[in-house]
CSV table of C-alpha atoms in Angstrom, one decimal:
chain,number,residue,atom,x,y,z
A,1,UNK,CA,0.0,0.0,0.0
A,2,UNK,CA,1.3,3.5,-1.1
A,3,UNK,CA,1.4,6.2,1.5
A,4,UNK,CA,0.3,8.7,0.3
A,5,UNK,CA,1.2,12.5,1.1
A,6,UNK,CA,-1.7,15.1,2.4
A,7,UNK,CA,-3.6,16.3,-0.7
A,8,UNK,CA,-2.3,19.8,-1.3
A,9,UNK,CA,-5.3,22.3,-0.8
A,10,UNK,CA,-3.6,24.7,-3.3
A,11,UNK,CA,-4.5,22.8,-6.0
A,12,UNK,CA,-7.7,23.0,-8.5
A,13,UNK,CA,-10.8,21.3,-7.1
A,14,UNK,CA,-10.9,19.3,-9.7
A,15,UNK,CA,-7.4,18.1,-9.7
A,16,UNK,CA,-7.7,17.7,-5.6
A,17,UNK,CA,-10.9,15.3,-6.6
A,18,UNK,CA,-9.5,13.4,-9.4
A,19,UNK,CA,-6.3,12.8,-7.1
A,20,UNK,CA,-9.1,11.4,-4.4
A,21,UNK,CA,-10.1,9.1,-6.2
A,22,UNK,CA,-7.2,8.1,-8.2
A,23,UNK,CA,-6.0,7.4,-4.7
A,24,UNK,CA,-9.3,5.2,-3.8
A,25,UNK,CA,-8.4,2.9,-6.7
A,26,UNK,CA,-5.4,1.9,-5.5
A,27,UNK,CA,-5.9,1.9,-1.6
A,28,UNK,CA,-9.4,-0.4,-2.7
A,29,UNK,CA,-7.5,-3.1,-5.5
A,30,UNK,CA,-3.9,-3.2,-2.6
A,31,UNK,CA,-7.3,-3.9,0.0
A,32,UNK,CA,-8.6,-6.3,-2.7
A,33,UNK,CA,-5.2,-8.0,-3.3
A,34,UNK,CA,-5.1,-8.8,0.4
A,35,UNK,CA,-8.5,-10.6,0.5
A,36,UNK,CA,-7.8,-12.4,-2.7
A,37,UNK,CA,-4.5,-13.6,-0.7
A,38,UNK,CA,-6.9,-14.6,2.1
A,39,UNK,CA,-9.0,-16.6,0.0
A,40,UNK,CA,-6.6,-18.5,-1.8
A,41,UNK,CA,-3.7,-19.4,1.1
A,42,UNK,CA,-5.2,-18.8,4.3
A,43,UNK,CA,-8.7,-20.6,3.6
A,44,UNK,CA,-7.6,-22.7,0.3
A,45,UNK,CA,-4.3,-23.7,0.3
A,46,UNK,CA,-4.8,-24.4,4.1
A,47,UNK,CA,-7.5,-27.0,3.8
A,48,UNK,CA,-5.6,-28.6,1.3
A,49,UNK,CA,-2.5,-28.7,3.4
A,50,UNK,CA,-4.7,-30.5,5.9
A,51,UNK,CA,-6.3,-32.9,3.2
A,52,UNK,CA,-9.6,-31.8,3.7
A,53,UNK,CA,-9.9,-30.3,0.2
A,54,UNK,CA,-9.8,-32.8,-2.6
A,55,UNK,CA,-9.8,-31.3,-6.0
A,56,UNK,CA,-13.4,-31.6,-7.2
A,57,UNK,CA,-14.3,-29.7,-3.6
A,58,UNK,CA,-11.8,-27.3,-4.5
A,59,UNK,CA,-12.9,-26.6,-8.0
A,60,UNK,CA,-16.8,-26.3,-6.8
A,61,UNK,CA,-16.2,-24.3,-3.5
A,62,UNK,CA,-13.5,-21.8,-5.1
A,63,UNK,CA,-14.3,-21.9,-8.5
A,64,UNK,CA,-11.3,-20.7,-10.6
A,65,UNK,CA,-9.8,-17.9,-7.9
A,66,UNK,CA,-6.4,-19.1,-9.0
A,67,UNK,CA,-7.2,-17.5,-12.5
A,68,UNK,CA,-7.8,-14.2,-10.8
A,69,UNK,CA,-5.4,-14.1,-8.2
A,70,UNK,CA,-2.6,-12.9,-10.4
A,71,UNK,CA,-4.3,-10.6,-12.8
A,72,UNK,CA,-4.9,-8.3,-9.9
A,73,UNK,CA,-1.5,-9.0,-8.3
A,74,UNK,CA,-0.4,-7.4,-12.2
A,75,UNK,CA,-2.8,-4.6,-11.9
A,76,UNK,CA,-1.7,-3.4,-8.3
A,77,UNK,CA,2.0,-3.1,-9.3
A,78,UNK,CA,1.0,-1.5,-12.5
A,79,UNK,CA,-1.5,1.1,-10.7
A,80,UNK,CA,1.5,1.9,-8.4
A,81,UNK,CA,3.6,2.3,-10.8
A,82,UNK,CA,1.8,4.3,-12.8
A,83,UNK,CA,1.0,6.8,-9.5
A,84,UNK,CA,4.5,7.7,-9.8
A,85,UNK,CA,4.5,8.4,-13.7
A,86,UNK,CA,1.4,9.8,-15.6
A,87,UNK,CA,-1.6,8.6,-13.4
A,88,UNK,CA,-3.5,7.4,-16.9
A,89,UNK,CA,-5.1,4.9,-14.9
A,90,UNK,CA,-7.8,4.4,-17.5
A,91,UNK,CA,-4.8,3.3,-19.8
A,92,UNK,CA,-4.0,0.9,-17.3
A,93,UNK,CA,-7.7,-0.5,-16.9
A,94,UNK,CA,-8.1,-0.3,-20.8
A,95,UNK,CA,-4.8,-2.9,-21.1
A,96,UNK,CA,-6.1,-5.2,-18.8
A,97,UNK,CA,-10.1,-5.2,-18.5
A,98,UNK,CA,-10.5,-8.0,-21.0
A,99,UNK,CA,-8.5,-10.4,-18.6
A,100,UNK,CA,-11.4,-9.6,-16.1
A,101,UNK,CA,-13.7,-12.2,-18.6
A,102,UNK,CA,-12.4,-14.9,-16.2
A,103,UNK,CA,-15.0,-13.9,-13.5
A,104,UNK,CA,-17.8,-15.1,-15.8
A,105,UNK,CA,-17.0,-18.5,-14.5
A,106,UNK,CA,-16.4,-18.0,-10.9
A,107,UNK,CA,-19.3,-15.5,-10.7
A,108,UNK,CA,-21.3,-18.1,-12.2
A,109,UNK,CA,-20.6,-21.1,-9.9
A,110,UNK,CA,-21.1,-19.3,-6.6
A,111,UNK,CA,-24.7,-21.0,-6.0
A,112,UNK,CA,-23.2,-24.1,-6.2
A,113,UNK,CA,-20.1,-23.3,-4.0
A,114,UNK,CA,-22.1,-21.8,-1.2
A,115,UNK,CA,-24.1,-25.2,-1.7
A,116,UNK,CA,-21.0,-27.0,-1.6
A,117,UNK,CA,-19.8,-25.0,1.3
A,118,UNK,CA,-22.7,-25.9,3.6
A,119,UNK,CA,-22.3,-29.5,2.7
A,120,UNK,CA,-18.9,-29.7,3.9
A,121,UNK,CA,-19.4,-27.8,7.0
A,122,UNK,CA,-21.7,-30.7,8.2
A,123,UNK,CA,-17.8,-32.6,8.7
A,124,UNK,CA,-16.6,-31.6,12.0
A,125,UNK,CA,-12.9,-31.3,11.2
A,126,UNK,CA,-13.6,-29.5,8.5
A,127,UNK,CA,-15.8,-26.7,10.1
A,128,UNK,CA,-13.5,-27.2,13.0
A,129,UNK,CA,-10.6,-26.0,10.3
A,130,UNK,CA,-12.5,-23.0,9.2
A,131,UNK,CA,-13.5,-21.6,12.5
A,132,UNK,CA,-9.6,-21.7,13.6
A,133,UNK,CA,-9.0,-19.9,10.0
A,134,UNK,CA,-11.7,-17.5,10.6
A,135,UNK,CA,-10.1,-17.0,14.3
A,136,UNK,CA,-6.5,-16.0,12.4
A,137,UNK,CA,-6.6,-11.3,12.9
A,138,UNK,CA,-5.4,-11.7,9.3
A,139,UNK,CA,-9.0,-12.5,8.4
A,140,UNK,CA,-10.3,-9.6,10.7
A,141,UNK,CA,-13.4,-12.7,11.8
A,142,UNK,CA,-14.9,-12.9,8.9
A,143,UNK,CA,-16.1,-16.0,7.7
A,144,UNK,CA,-15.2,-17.9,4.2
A,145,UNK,CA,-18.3,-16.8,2.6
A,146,UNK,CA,-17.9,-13.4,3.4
A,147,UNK,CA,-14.6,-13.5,1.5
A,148,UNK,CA,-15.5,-15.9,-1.6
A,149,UNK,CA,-18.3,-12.7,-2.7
A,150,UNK,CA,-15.8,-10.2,-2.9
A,151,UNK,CA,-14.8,-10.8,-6.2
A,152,UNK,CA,-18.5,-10.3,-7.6
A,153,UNK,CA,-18.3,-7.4,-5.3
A,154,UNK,CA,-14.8,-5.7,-6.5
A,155,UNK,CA,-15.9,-6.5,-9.8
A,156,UNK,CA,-19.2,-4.0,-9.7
A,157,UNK,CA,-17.3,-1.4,-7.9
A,158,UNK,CA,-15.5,-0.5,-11.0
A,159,UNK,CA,-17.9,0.9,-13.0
A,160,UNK,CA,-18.5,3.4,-10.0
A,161,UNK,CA,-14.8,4.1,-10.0
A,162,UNK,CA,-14.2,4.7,-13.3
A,163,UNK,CA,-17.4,6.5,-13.8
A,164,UNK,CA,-15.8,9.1,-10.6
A,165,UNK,CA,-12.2,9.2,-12.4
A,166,UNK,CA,-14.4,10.2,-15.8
A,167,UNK,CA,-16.4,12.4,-13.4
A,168,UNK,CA,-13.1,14.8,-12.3
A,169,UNK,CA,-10.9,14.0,-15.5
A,170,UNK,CA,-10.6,17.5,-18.0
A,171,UNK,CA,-12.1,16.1,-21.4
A,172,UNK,CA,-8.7,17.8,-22.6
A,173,UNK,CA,-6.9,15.4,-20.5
A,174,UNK,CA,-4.8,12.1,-22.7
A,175,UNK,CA,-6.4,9.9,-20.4
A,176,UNK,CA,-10.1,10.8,-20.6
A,177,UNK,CA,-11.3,8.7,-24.1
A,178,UNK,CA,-9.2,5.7,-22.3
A,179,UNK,CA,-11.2,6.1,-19.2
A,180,UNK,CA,-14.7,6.6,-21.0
A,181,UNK,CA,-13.8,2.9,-23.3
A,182,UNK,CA,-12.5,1.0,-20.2
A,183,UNK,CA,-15.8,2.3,-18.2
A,184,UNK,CA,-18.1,0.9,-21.3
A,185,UNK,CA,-15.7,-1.8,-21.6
A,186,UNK,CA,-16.2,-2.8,-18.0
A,187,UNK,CA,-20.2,-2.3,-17.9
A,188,UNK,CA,-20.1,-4.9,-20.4
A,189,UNK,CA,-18.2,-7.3,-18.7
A,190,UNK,CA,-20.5,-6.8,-15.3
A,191,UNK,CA,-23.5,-7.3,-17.3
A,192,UNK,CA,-22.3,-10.5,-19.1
A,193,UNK,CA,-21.2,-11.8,-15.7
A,194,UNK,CA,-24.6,-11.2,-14.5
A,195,UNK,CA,-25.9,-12.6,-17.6
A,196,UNK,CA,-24.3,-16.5,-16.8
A,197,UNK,CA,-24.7,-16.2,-12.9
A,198,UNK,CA,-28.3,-15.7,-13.9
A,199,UNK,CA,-28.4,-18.8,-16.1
A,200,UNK,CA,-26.4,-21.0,-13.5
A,201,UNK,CA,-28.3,-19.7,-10.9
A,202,UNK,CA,-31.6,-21.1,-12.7
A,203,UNK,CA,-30.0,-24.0,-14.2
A,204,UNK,CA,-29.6,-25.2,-11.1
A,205,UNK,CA,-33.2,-24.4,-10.2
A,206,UNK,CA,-34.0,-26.7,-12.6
A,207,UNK,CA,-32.1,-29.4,-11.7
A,208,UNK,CA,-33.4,-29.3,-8.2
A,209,UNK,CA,-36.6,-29.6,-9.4
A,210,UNK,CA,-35.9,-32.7,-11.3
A,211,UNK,CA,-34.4,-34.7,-8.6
């Protein structure tokens, strides 16, 4: 996490604004980087060291995280070092938006993992394992489920983020047509992930009709 300097009151309001919120990007994705880390070592990686997560439990409870871990582990060290250069932070999302298409999947299976999830609670060492997760500070008591929505969640806070950055950016300004593509870019990408959680969701409806 950058620390960042007092915002100087001398400058333009709109400067001081666009600064605020170029700032809330980054302190948001470093916050989002650190549950994503939560999710995948201290919850996953941590069952799995203790062989209560096979593969197929993996798969259906955590979906493909591992696809989406790094893409935002590249887009925090690029935001950084961008803070330090131009601040085109709609360049930035512009290069790497389509890479977001990988929450399509994960966004889609999260009936079925909470599902999942609540089967495999009913085993007593494996509850037992979560609670002594949950109890770690580094996940600040929150439980698994709490963490395995924030990706749906980070993912529809960008539109409002980029649609604040367009908001205090000069129309003069090199970054502004990147920033008004990667916010139409990104609105697609939410609604298409809606789109196939929506078809899961009552696919699976179905199927629990049948049986």
């Amino acid at each position: 996490r950058i620390e960042f300097p007092p915002l100087d009151n001398k400058l333009p309001k709109q400067k001081r604004q666009h600064e605020a919120v170029v700032r809330e990007i980054l302190d948001t994705e470093s916050d989002y980087v650190t549950d994503l880390q939560i999710i995948d070592i201290c919850f996953k990686q941590s069952l799995i060291d203790q062989n209560l997560l096979n593969k197929v439990k993996k798969d259906l409870i955590f979906g493909n995280i591992e696809d989406i871990v790094p893409i935002h582990y590249e887009f925090l060290d690029q935001l950084q070092k961008e803070y330090h250069q131009e601040k085109q932070m709609g360049k930035l999302f512009l290069n790497i938006i389509h890479k977001f298409e990988v929450y399509s999947h994960y966004c889609a299976s999260q009936t079925q993992a909470t599902a999942e999830l609540q089967i495999s609670k009913e085993n007593f060492n494996f509850n037992t394992a979560l609670d002594d997760i949950q109890n770690n500070p580094i996940t600040k008591s929150l439980d698994l489920e709490s963490y395995l929505i924030k990706p749906m969640q980070r993912l529809c806070k960008y539109p409002l983020l980029l649609r604040e950055l367009q908001k205090f950016t000069p129309e003069n300004d090199p970054d502004y047509q990147n920033i008004c593509q990667a916010l139409d870019l990104i609105k697609s990408i939410v609604t298409e992930v809606n789109e196939h959680k929506r078809v899961a969701e009552n696919m699976l409806k179905l199927f629990s009709i049948q049986d």
